[in-house]
Tab-separated table of C-alpha atoms in Angstrom:
chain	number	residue	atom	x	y	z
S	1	UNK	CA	8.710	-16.667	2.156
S	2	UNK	CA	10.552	-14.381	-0.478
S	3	UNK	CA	9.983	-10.606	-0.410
S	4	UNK	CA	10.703	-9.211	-3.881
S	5	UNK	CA	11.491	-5.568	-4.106
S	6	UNK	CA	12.103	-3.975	-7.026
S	7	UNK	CA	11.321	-0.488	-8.698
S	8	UNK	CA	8.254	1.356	-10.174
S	9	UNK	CA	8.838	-0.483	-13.788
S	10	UNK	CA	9.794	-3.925	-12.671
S	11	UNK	CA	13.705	-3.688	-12.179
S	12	UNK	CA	14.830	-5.749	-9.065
S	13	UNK	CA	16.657	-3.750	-6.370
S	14	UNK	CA	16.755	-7.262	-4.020
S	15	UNK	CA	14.913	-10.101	-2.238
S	16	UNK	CA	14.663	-11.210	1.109
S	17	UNK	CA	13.571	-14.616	2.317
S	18	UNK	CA	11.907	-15.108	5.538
S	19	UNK	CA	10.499	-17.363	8.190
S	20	UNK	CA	7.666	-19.396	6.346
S	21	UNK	CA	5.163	-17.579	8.659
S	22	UNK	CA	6.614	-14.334	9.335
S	23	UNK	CA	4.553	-11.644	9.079
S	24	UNK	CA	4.569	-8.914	6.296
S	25	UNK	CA	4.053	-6.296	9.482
S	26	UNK	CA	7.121	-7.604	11.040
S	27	UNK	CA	9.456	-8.217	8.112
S	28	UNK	CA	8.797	-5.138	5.771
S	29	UNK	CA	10.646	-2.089	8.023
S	30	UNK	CA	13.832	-4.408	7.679
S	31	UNK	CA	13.592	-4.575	4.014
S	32	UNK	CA	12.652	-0.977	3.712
S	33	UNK	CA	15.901	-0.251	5.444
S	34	UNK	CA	18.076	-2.171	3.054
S	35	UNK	CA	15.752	-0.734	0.517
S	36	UNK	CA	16.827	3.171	1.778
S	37	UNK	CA	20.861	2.433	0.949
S	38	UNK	CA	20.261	1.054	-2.592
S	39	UNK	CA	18.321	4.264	-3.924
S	40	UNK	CA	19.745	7.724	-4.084
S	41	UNK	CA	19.225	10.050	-1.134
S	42	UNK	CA	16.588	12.156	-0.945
S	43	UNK	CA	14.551	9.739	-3.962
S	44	UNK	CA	11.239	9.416	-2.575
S	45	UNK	CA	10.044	5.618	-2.168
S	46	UNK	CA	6.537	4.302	-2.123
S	47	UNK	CA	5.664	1.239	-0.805
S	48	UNK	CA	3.137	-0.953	-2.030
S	49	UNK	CA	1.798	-4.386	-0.736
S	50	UNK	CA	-1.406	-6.161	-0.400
S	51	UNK	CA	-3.816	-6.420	3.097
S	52	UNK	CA	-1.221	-8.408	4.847
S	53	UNK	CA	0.553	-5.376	5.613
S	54	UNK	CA	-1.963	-3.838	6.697
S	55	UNK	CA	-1.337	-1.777	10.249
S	56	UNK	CA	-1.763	1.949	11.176
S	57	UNK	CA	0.794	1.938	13.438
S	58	UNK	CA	2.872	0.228	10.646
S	59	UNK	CA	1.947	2.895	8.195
S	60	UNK	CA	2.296	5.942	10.613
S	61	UNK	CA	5.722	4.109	11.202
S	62	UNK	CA	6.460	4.307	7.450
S	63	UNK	CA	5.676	7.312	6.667
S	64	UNK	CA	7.722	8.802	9.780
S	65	UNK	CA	10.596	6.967	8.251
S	66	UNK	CA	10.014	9.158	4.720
S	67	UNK	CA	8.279	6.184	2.958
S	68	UNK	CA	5.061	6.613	1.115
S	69	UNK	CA	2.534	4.112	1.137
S	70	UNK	CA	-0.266	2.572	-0.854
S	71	UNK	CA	-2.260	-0.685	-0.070
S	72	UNK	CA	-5.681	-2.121	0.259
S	73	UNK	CA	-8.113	-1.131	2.952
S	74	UNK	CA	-8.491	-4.581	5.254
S	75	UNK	CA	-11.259	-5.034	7.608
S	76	UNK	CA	-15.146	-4.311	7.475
S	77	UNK	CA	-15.442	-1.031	5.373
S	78	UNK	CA	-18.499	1.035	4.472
S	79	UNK	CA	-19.529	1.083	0.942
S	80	UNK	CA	-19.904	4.333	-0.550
S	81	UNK	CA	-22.970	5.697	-2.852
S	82	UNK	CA	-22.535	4.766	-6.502
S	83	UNK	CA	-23.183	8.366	-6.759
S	84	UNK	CA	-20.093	9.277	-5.319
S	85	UNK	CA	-17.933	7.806	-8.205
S	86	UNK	CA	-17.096	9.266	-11.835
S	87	UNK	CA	-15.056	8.493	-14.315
S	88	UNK	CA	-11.048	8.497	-14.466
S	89	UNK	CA	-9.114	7.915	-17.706
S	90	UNK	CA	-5.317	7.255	-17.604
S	91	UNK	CA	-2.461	7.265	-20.713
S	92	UNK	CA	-0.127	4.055	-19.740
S	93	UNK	CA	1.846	2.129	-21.293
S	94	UNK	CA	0.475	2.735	-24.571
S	95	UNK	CA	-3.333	2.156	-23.657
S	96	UNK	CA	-6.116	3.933	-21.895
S	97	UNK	CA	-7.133	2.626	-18.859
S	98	UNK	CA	-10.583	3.835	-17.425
S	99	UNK	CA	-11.471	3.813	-13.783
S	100	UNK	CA	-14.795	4.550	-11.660
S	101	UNK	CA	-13.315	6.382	-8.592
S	102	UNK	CA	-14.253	8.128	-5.376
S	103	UNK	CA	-11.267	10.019	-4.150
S	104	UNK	CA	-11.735	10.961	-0.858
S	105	UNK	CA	-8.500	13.352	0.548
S	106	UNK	CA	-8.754	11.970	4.390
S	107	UNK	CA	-10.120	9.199	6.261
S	108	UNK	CA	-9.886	7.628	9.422
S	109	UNK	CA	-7.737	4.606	9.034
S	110	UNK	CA	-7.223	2.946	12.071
S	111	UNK	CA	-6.390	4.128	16.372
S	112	UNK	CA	-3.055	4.842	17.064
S	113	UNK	CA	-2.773	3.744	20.918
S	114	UNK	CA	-0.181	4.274	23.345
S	115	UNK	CA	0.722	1.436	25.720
S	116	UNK	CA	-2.303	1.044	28.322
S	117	UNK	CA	0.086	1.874	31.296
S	118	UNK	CA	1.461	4.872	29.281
S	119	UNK	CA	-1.954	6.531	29.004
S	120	UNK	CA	-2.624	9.359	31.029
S	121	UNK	CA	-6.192	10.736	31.992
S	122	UNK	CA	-7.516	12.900	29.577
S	123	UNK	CA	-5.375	11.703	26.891
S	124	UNK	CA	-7.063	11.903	23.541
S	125	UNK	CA	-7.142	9.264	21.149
S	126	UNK	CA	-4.845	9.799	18.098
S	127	UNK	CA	-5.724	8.367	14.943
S	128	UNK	CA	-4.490	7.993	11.196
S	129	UNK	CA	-5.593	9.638	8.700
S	130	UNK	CA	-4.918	8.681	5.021
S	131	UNK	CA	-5.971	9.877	1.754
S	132	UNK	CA	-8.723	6.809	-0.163
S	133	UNK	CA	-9.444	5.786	-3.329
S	134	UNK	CA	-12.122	3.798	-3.857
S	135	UNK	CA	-12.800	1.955	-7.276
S	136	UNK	CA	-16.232	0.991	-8.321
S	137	UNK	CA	-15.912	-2.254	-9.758
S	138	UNK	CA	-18.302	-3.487	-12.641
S	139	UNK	CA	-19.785	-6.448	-10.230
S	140	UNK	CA	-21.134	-3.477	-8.033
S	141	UNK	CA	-18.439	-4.324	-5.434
S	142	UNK	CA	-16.136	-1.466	-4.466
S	143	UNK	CA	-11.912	-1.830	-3.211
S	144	UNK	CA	-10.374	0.784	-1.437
S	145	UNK	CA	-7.188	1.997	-1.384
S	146	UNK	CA	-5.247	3.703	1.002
S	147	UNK	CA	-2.346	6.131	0.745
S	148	UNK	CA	-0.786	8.998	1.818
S	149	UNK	CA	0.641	10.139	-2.071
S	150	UNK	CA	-1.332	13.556	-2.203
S	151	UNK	CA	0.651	14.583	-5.535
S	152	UNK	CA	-0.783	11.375	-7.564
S	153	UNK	CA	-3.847	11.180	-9.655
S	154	UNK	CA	-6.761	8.823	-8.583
S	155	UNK	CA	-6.044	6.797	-11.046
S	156	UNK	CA	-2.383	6.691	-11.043
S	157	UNK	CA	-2.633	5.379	-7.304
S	158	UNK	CA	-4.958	2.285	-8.198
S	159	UNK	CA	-2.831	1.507	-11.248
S	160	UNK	CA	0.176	1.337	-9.367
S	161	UNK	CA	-1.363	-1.162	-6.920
S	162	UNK	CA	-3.067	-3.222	-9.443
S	163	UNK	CA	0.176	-3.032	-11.912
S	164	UNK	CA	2.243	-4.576	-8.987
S	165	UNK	CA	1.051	-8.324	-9.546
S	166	UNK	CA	2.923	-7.938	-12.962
S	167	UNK	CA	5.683	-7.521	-11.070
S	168	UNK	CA	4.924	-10.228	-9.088
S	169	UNK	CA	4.392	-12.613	-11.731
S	170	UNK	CA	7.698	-11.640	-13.740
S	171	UNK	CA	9.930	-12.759	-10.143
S	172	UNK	CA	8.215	-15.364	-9.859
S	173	UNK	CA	8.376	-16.508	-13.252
S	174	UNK	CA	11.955	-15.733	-13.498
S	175	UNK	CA	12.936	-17.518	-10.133
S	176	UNK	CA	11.221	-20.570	-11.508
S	177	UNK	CA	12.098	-20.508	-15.283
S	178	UNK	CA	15.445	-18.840	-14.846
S	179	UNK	CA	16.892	-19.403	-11.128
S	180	UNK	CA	17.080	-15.652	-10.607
S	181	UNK	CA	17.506	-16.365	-7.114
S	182	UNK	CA	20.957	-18.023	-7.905
């Protein structure tokens, strides 16, 4: 499996290949830490992949590390009143992109447990929080997204997320058109 990493407009910083079946979960703090020597210090880097890299501990992980993060919600999730959602408009790349949007600034992601023979009695359960950003599709459906970025627009978060299969596509179009893997 080939983990492409590259910037917020598209440039490559590297790839990694994997195990076939490796996990995102257990491959992507590696990566990020090859990731972390390329950039300048003190840049700020936000990561961004799809469900299968989706764990709280993994994100609470992250973020201790000085990563930011933004990726689907995975799991059952409750849909939110239509009523909820209004209307974003965002300046890109030379267009206007429009967006219905419920931007919520914290929910509960996920448990964060300690080891079961670690636990003491009247330990508390700790739990992520994250900022979401749901987007009311026009089949009715809704996807959420999940990040800690407080300083970003609604909008800005679920067009970086979305924008990140044209990234996708250009590796693996060049790797197959071009042998950029050479």
């Amino acid at each position: 499996t080939d983990y492409w990493v590259n910037d917020a407009e598209g440039s490559p910083l590297l790839v990694v290949t994997s195990e076939m079946n490796a996990a995102l979960t257990q491959v992507l703090q590696p990566i990020l830490e090859q990731v972390k020597g390329l950039v300048p210090a003190g840049q700020r880097l936000t990561v961004l992949f799809d469900r299968g890299g989706f764990s709280p501990k993994l994100f609470r992980l992250l973020i201790d590390s000085g990563f930011d993060v933004i990726t689907y919600r995975k799991g059952k999730k409750r849909l939110l009143p239509k009523s909820s959602f209004s209307e974003h408009t965002l300046a890109i790349d030379g267009r206007c992109v429009k967006y219905q949007l419920c931007d919520q600034p914290q929910v509960r992601v996920g448990r964060l447990r300690r080891a079961r023979k670690k636990r003491r009695r009247g330990d508390t359960p700790q739990f992520l929080w994250l900022r979401q950003v749901a987007v009311l599709r026009d089949d009715g459906g809704q996807t959420q997204v999940l990040t800690n970025r407080t300083d970003l627009a609604a909008a800005v978060v679920v067009y970086r997320l979305f924008a990140r299969w044209r990234q996708e596509n250009y590796f693996k179009y060049m790797d197959a058109e071009f042998g950029l893997d050479a």
